[in-house]
Amino acid sequence: MGRRQLARGLVLLLAASGCTAGCSVAQRADGTAPAPVPPSVIIPTAIAPTQPEGLDGTSGAPGPQVCTAITRQLTAKFRGPVTAKPNAWNDGGLPAMDLCTLLLGDLPVTIGVSALPIQPDTLSRLVENPGAVESLPELGPEATISESRIVFRVADRAVRISPAGGIDRDPADGIEKARAIAIALAARDAVPRSLRPARQADETCQLATSAAERFIRLQVQLRRDYRVKGALTCIWGTYDATVSIVEAFDQLTIPEAQQVPPPRFAPIGQPGYYLPEAGELVFRQGRRVVRVTALTNPPREVTLATLTNLVDPMLPLFLR
């Protein structure tokens, strides 16, 4: 009888304590333990980074481009001056786009052509837009138009027309839909004779090629290296990943530093910042501001160590 009372008392004691002791004993007995809480990992969400300051077509890569090829035709059609900035650049995005600037008077229109042949999801990624998207049969069965851009296919390339201020808005801010379509039609005819070779390399960028290929996990298919106002741009890419290292001189501010909440400090530069959500490292050293960006599709984590390893072979150049 005494044993029964003792057992009943033990049960009541365990119940009153929420079975904490009993549960703990059971976990130790069968060797299990509470599942660990997974660490929070920030995955870059950017598909194409904002083009670095200064890459506005006034300097950059010489060579064939759509904008200069269609100015005369559009000047006659619009009965007003249509010009183009003389050089092109690449946004280092996914897909990476070779870009140029057309000027309708003072209004800029950016024309982008995919630097690599089109893939099944290329057009849908370029269409990404919060507004309404409509089909545009004049430019083919896959062509679309929205309030900010026209996207269509020319042979094996994707083309994007992006007027500053948008499409079919107040002419003081954007351009009429009919003019946007006319520009797209002219660009469609010019793209095949304005394509750039996939590899445009600068020997200085070769210092970081091995590190870029380790991140990309493949031999790179795309190279876009050039100088912008004396500053170096290096881009390595495939269909699913890009790495870019972009140098700029005499930038008074680092716009990324003004974000809210502020970015993390990085142990490089004076100062340096790490933006994991953008897969970006940016730092100042003397006259230089250097941006290192890595993007993948599907997105994967880009650590600070990854970005510093990418730029490390070129630090003697940037820190001199």
Short mmCIF file of C-alpha atoms in Angstrom, two decimals:
data_model
loop_
_atom_site.label_atom_id
_atom_site.label_comp_id
_atom_site.label_asym_id
_atom_site.label_seq_id
_atom_site.Cartn_x
_atom_site.Cartn_y
_atom_site.Cartn_z
CA MET A 1 0.00 0.00 0.00
CA GLY A 2 2.84 2.37 0.76
CA ARG A 3 4.31 1.73 -2.69
CA ARG A 4 0.99 2.63 -4.38
CA GLN A 5 0.79 5.89 -2.49
CA LEU A 6 4.41 6.67 -3.40
CA ALA A 7 3.78 6.00 -7.12
CA ARG A 8 0.56 8.08 -7.04
CA GLY A 9 2.44 10.95 -5.43
CA LEU A 10 5.18 10.80 -8.06
CA VAL A 11 2.60 10.97 -10.86
CA LEU A 12 0.94 14.01 -9.27
CA LEU A 13 4.31 15.67 -8.82
CA LEU A 14 5.21 15.17 -12.50
CA ALA A 15 1.81 16.46 -13.60
CA ALA A 16 2.17 19.57 -11.49
CA SER A 17 5.59 20.28 -12.99
CA GLY A 18 4.35 19.95 -16.59
CA CYS A 19 6.26 16.64 -17.05
CA THR A 20 9.45 18.61 -17.43
CA ALA A 21 11.58 16.15 -15.55
CA GLY A 22 9.91 13.12 -17.11
CA CYS A 23 10.26 14.54 -20.65
CA SER A 24 13.89 15.36 -19.99
CA VAL A 25 14.60 11.86 -18.74
CA ALA A 26 12.89 10.37 -21.82
CA GLN A 27 14.99 12.50 -24.17
CA ARG A 28 18.18 11.43 -22.48
CA ALA A 29 17.07 7.81 -22.43
CA ASP A 30 16.38 7.49 -26.18
CA GLY A 31 19.18 9.81 -27.25
CA THR A 32 17.00 12.44 -28.93
CA ALA A 33 17.31 16.19 -28.44
CA PRO A 34 15.25 19.22 -29.42
CA ALA A 35 15.59 20.13 -33.10
CA PRO A 36 18.09 23.00 -33.50
CA VAL A 37 16.72 26.32 -34.70
CA PRO A 38 18.08 26.90 -38.23
CA PRO A 39 20.15 30.09 -38.60
CA SER A 40 18.52 32.90 -40.51
CA VAL A 41 20.06 33.28 -43.96
CA ILE A 42 19.47 36.28 -46.19
CA ILE A 43 19.13 35.33 -49.84
CA PRO A 44 19.58 38.12 -52.41
CA THR A 45 16.28 38.93 -54.05
CA ALA A 46 17.64 41.20 -56.76
CA ILE A 47 17.47 39.81 -60.30
CA ALA A 48 19.26 42.73 -61.90
CA PRO A 49 21.11 45.26 -59.77
CA THR A 50 20.66 48.97 -60.25
CA GLN A 51 23.28 50.11 -62.71
CA PRO A 52 26.23 51.73 -60.91
CA GLU A 53 26.39 55.51 -61.03
CA GLY A 54 28.23 56.88 -64.02
CA LEU A 55 27.33 54.05 -66.40
CA ASP A 56 25.00 56.27 -68.38
CA GLY A 57 26.30 55.71 -71.88
CA THR A 58 28.43 58.88 -71.99
CA SER A 59 31.43 56.63 -71.40
CA GLY A 60 31.74 52.88 -71.55
CA ALA A 61 32.09 50.30 -74.25
CA PRO A 62 32.54 51.45 -77.84
CA GLY A 63 31.31 49.31 -80.69
CA PRO A 64 28.02 48.38 -82.33
CA GLN A 65 24.81 49.34 -80.53
CA VAL A 66 21.15 49.61 -81.43
CA CYS A 67 20.61 53.24 -80.40
CA THR A 68 23.10 54.83 -82.81
CA ALA A 69 21.81 52.57 -85.60
CA ILE A 70 18.24 53.91 -85.50
CA THR A 71 18.59 57.66 -84.86
CA ARG A 72 18.33 58.77 -88.51
CA GLN A 73 15.30 56.59 -89.15
CA LEU A 74 13.47 57.84 -86.07
CA THR A 75 14.39 61.49 -86.69
CA ALA A 76 12.63 61.27 -90.05
CA LYS A 77 9.63 59.44 -88.60
CA PHE A 78 9.12 61.73 -85.60
CA ARG A 79 10.11 64.90 -87.50
CA GLY A 80 12.24 65.96 -84.57
CA PRO A 81 15.77 65.39 -83.28
CA VAL A 82 16.57 61.85 -82.16
CA THR A 83 20.15 61.24 -81.03
CA ALA A 84 22.03 58.60 -79.05
CA LYS A 85 24.77 58.58 -76.45
CA PRO A 86 27.93 57.26 -78.10
CA ASN A 87 28.76 54.19 -75.99
CA ALA A 88 27.02 51.27 -74.33
CA TRP A 89 27.31 49.39 -71.04
CA ASN A 90 26.09 46.21 -69.36
CA ASP A 91 23.97 45.98 -66.20
CA GLY A 92 25.53 42.76 -64.89
CA GLY A 93 22.05 41.40 -64.19
CA LEU A 94 20.20 38.14 -64.82
CA PRO A 95 19.77 38.13 -67.72
CA ALA A 96 22.71 40.45 -68.38
CA MET A 97 21.66 43.22 -70.76
CA ASP A 98 23.77 45.30 -73.13
CA LEU A 99 22.29 48.78 -72.79
CA CYS A 100 22.35 52.02 -74.76
CA THR A 101 20.59 55.37 -74.47
CA LEU A 102 18.39 56.92 -77.16
CA LEU A 103 17.47 60.60 -76.74
CA LEU A 104 14.17 62.00 -77.99
CA GLY A 105 15.15 65.60 -77.55
CA ASP A 106 16.13 65.49 -73.87
CA LEU A 107 14.06 62.44 -72.96
CA PRO A 108 16.17 59.27 -72.50
CA VAL A 109 14.96 55.86 -73.64
CA THR A 110 17.06 52.88 -72.59
CA ILE A 111 17.27 49.98 -75.02
CA GLY A 112 18.57 46.66 -73.71
CA VAL A 113 19.51 43.54 -75.64
CA SER A 114 20.30 40.29 -73.82
CA ALA A 115 24.02 39.65 -73.99
CA LEU A 116 23.49 35.88 -74.24
CA PRO A 117 20.90 33.97 -76.27
CA ILE A 118 17.39 33.81 -74.87
CA GLN A 119 16.37 31.12 -72.36
CA PRO A 120 12.84 29.81 -71.61
CA ASP A 121 12.30 32.26 -68.72
CA THR A 122 14.21 35.29 -70.07
CA LEU A 123 11.22 37.27 -71.33
CA SER A 124 9.13 36.64 -68.22
CA ARG A 125 11.95 37.87 -65.99
CA LEU A 126 12.30 41.06 -68.04
CA VAL A 127 8.54 41.68 -68.03
CA GLU A 128 8.43 41.73 -64.21
CA ASN A 129 6.37 44.83 -63.50
CA PRO A 130 3.72 45.78 -60.91
CA GLY A 131 1.36 47.36 -63.47
CA ALA A 132 -0.90 45.83 -66.12
CA VAL A 133 0.85 43.90 -68.88
CA GLU A 134 -0.73 43.53 -72.34
CA SER A 135 0.26 41.57 -75.42
CA LEU A 136 1.76 43.45 -78.36
CA PRO A 137 1.20 41.37 -81.51
CA GLU A 138 2.95 43.95 -83.73
CA LEU A 139 6.23 42.68 -82.28
CA GLY A 140 5.46 38.98 -82.15
CA PRO A 141 3.41 36.45 -80.19
CA GLU A 142 5.55 36.78 -77.02
CA ALA A 143 5.80 40.59 -77.02
CA THR A 144 4.31 42.58 -74.13
CA ILE A 145 3.81 46.21 -73.19
CA SER A 146 3.28 47.78 -69.77
CA GLU A 147 3.38 51.28 -68.36
CA SER A 148 7.17 51.08 -67.98
CA ARG A 149 8.54 48.87 -70.77
CA ILE A 150 8.16 46.88 -73.95
CA VAL A 151 9.67 43.38 -74.00
CA PHE A 152 9.96 41.21 -77.10
CA ARG A 153 12.11 38.68 -78.91
CA VAL A 154 14.36 39.17 -81.92
CA ALA A 155 15.76 35.87 -83.21
CA ASP A 156 17.65 34.41 -80.21
CA ARG A 157 17.81 37.67 -78.17
CA ALA A 158 15.47 39.44 -75.76
CA VAL A 159 14.94 43.19 -76.16
CA ARG A 160 13.62 45.67 -73.60
CA ILE A 161 12.57 49.28 -74.34
CA SER A 162 12.36 51.45 -71.19
CA PRO A 163 11.50 55.16 -71.64
CA ALA A 164 12.24 57.42 -68.68
CA GLY A 165 8.88 58.45 -67.26
CA GLY A 166 7.07 55.46 -68.72
CA ILE A 167 4.76 54.83 -71.68
CA ASP A 168 1.44 56.46 -72.62
CA ARG A 169 1.68 59.11 -69.93
CA ASP A 170 1.93 62.90 -69.93
CA PRO A 171 4.42 63.63 -72.75
CA ALA A 172 6.38 65.88 -70.39
CA ASP A 173 7.32 62.82 -68.34
CA GLY A 174 7.08 59.85 -70.70
CA ILE A 175 6.27 59.00 -74.31
CA GLU A 176 3.10 58.04 -76.12
CA LYS A 177 2.41 54.38 -76.75
CA ALA A 178 2.62 54.84 -80.53
CA ARG A 179 6.12 56.32 -80.27
CA ALA A 180 7.29 53.56 -77.94
CA ILE A 181 6.09 50.95 -80.43
CA ALA A 182 7.82 52.80 -83.29
CA ILE A 183 11.11 52.73 -81.36
CA ALA A 184 10.65 49.01 -80.68
CA LEU A 185 10.00 48.28 -84.36
CA ALA A 186 13.13 50.20 -85.38
CA ALA A 187 15.16 48.38 -82.72
CA ARG A 188 13.86 45.01 -83.91
CA ASP A 189 15.32 45.62 -87.36
CA ALA A 190 18.66 46.89 -85.96
CA VAL A 191 19.36 44.19 -83.35
CA PRO A 192 20.72 41.48 -85.70
CA ARG A 193 23.41 43.80 -87.10
CA SER A 194 24.25 45.37 -83.71
CA LEU A 195 25.05 42.32 -81.58
CA ARG A 196 28.25 42.25 -79.56
CA PRO A 197 30.45 39.16 -79.19
CA ALA A 198 29.91 37.29 -75.93
CA ARG A 199 33.45 37.89 -74.67
CA GLN A 200 34.80 41.42 -74.29
CA ALA A 201 37.71 41.13 -71.84
CA ASP A 202 40.28 43.42 -70.22
CA GLU A 203 43.51 41.79 -69.04
CA THR A 204 43.27 43.60 -65.69
CA CYS A 205 40.02 41.78 -64.92
CA GLN A 206 41.74 38.45 -65.55
CA LEU A 207 43.15 38.70 -62.02
CA ALA A 208 39.73 37.79 -60.59
CA THR A 209 38.53 35.34 -63.26
CA SER A 210 39.39 32.22 -61.25
CA ALA A 211 37.53 33.52 -58.20
CA ALA A 212 34.51 34.43 -60.35
CA GLU A 213 34.42 30.97 -61.91
CA ARG A 214 34.57 29.33 -58.47
CA PHE A 215 31.46 31.28 -57.47
CA ILE A 216 29.67 30.70 -60.78
CA ARG A 217 30.71 27.00 -60.70
CA LEU A 218 31.16 26.97 -64.46
CA GLN A 219 33.43 28.43 -67.07
CA VAL A 220 32.00 31.87 -67.78
CA GLN A 221 30.11 32.35 -71.04
CA LEU A 222 29.89 36.15 -70.89
CA ARG A 223 32.60 38.76 -70.33
CA ARG A 224 32.00 42.50 -70.29
CA ASP A 225 35.12 44.41 -69.29
CA TYR A 226 35.67 48.10 -70.12
CA ARG A 227 36.62 51.49 -68.69
CA VAL A 228 34.11 54.16 -67.70
CA LYS A 229 35.75 57.58 -67.30
CA GLY A 230 38.98 55.75 -66.51
CA ALA A 231 37.39 53.43 -63.93
CA LEU A 232 37.34 49.68 -64.50
CA THR A 233 34.24 47.53 -64.96
CA CYS A 234 34.55 43.72 -64.93
CA ILE A 235 31.58 41.38 -65.49
CA TRP A 236 31.60 37.57 -65.64
CA GLY A 237 28.40 35.68 -66.39
CA THR A 238 26.44 32.61 -67.42
CA TYR A 239 22.70 32.15 -67.89
CA ASP A 240 22.27 31.57 -64.16
CA ALA A 241 24.91 33.68 -62.39
CA THR A 242 26.83 36.92 -62.75
CA VAL A 243 29.68 38.54 -60.86
CA SER A 244 30.55 42.20 -61.33
CA ILE A 245 33.32 44.40 -59.94
CA VAL A 246 32.76 48.06 -60.75
CA GLU A 247 35.16 50.88 -59.91
CA ALA A 248 34.14 54.55 -59.87
CA PHE A 249 36.24 57.67 -59.26
CA ASP A 250 35.36 60.74 -57.21
CA GLN A 251 31.90 59.73 -56.00
CA LEU A 252 31.08 62.11 -53.17
CA THR A 253 28.60 59.76 -51.49
CA ILE A 254 27.80 56.07 -51.27
CA PRO A 255 24.01 55.89 -51.82
CA GLU A 256 23.78 52.45 -50.20
CA ALA A 257 24.88 54.01 -46.88
CA GLN A 258 21.64 56.05 -46.78
CA GLN A 259 19.36 53.02 -46.67
CA VAL A 260 16.99 52.48 -43.73
CA PRO A 261 17.83 50.39 -41.83
CA PRO A 262 21.49 51.16 -42.52
CA PRO A 263 23.64 48.45 -44.12
CA ARG A 264 26.12 46.35 -42.21
CA PHE A 265 29.67 47.62 -41.96
CA ALA A 266 32.29 45.54 -43.76
CA PRO A 267 35.93 45.21 -42.64
CA ILE A 268 37.25 46.63 -45.89
CA GLY A 269 37.55 50.19 -47.15
CA GLN A 270 37.03 53.52 -45.44
CA PRO A 271 34.13 52.89 -45.04
CA GLY A 272 32.80 49.59 -46.39
CA TYR A 273 29.28 48.14 -46.37
CA TYR A 274 27.81 44.67 -46.89
CA LEU A 275 24.25 44.36 -48.26
CA PRO A 276 23.32 40.66 -48.11
CA GLU A 277 19.82 41.24 -49.53
CA ALA A 278 21.41 42.62 -52.72
CA GLY A 279 24.43 40.33 -52.79
CA GLU A 280 26.63 43.44 -52.74
CA LEU A 281 29.81 44.73 -51.10
CA VAL A 282 30.64 48.42 -51.57
CA PHE A 283 33.63 50.25 -50.15
CA ARG A 284 35.58 53.47 -50.52
CA GLN A 285 39.34 53.69 -50.80
CA GLY A 286 40.72 57.15 -51.51
CA ARG A 287 39.25 58.41 -54.80
CA ARG A 288 37.69 55.05 -55.55
CA VAL A 289 34.32 53.52 -54.72
CA VAL A 290 34.23 49.82 -55.59
CA ARG A 291 31.08 47.67 -55.86
CA VAL A 292 31.22 43.88 -55.90
CA THR A 293 27.95 42.10 -56.79
CA ALA A 294 27.09 38.42 -57.14
CA LEU A 295 23.68 37.15 -58.32
CA THR A 296 22.31 33.69 -59.05
CA ASN A 297 19.11 32.15 -60.35
CA PRO A 298 17.68 30.47 -58.37
CA PRO A 299 18.93 32.83 -55.64
CA ARG A 300 21.47 31.51 -53.15
CA GLU A 301 23.19 33.07 -50.18
CA VAL A 302 26.06 35.46 -50.98
CA THR A 303 28.22 35.83 -47.90
CA LEU A 304 30.61 38.64 -47.09
CA ALA A 305 33.46 36.14 -47.39
CA THR A 306 32.29 35.24 -50.90
CA LEU A 307 32.36 38.88 -52.01
CA THR A 308 35.73 39.67 -50.41
CA ASN A 309 37.20 36.54 -52.02
CA LEU A 310 35.95 37.76 -55.40
CA VAL A 311 37.58 41.18 -55.10
CA ASP A 312 40.69 40.07 -53.20
CA PRO A 313 42.86 39.40 -56.30
CA MET A 314 42.24 42.99 -57.45
CA LEU A 315 42.71 44.76 -54.10
CA PRO A 316 46.29 45.82 -54.88
CA LEU A 317 44.85 47.77 -57.82
CA PHE A 318 42.04 49.39 -55.82
CA LEU A 319 44.02 50.07 -52.65
CA ARG A 320 47.12 51.62 -54.22
#
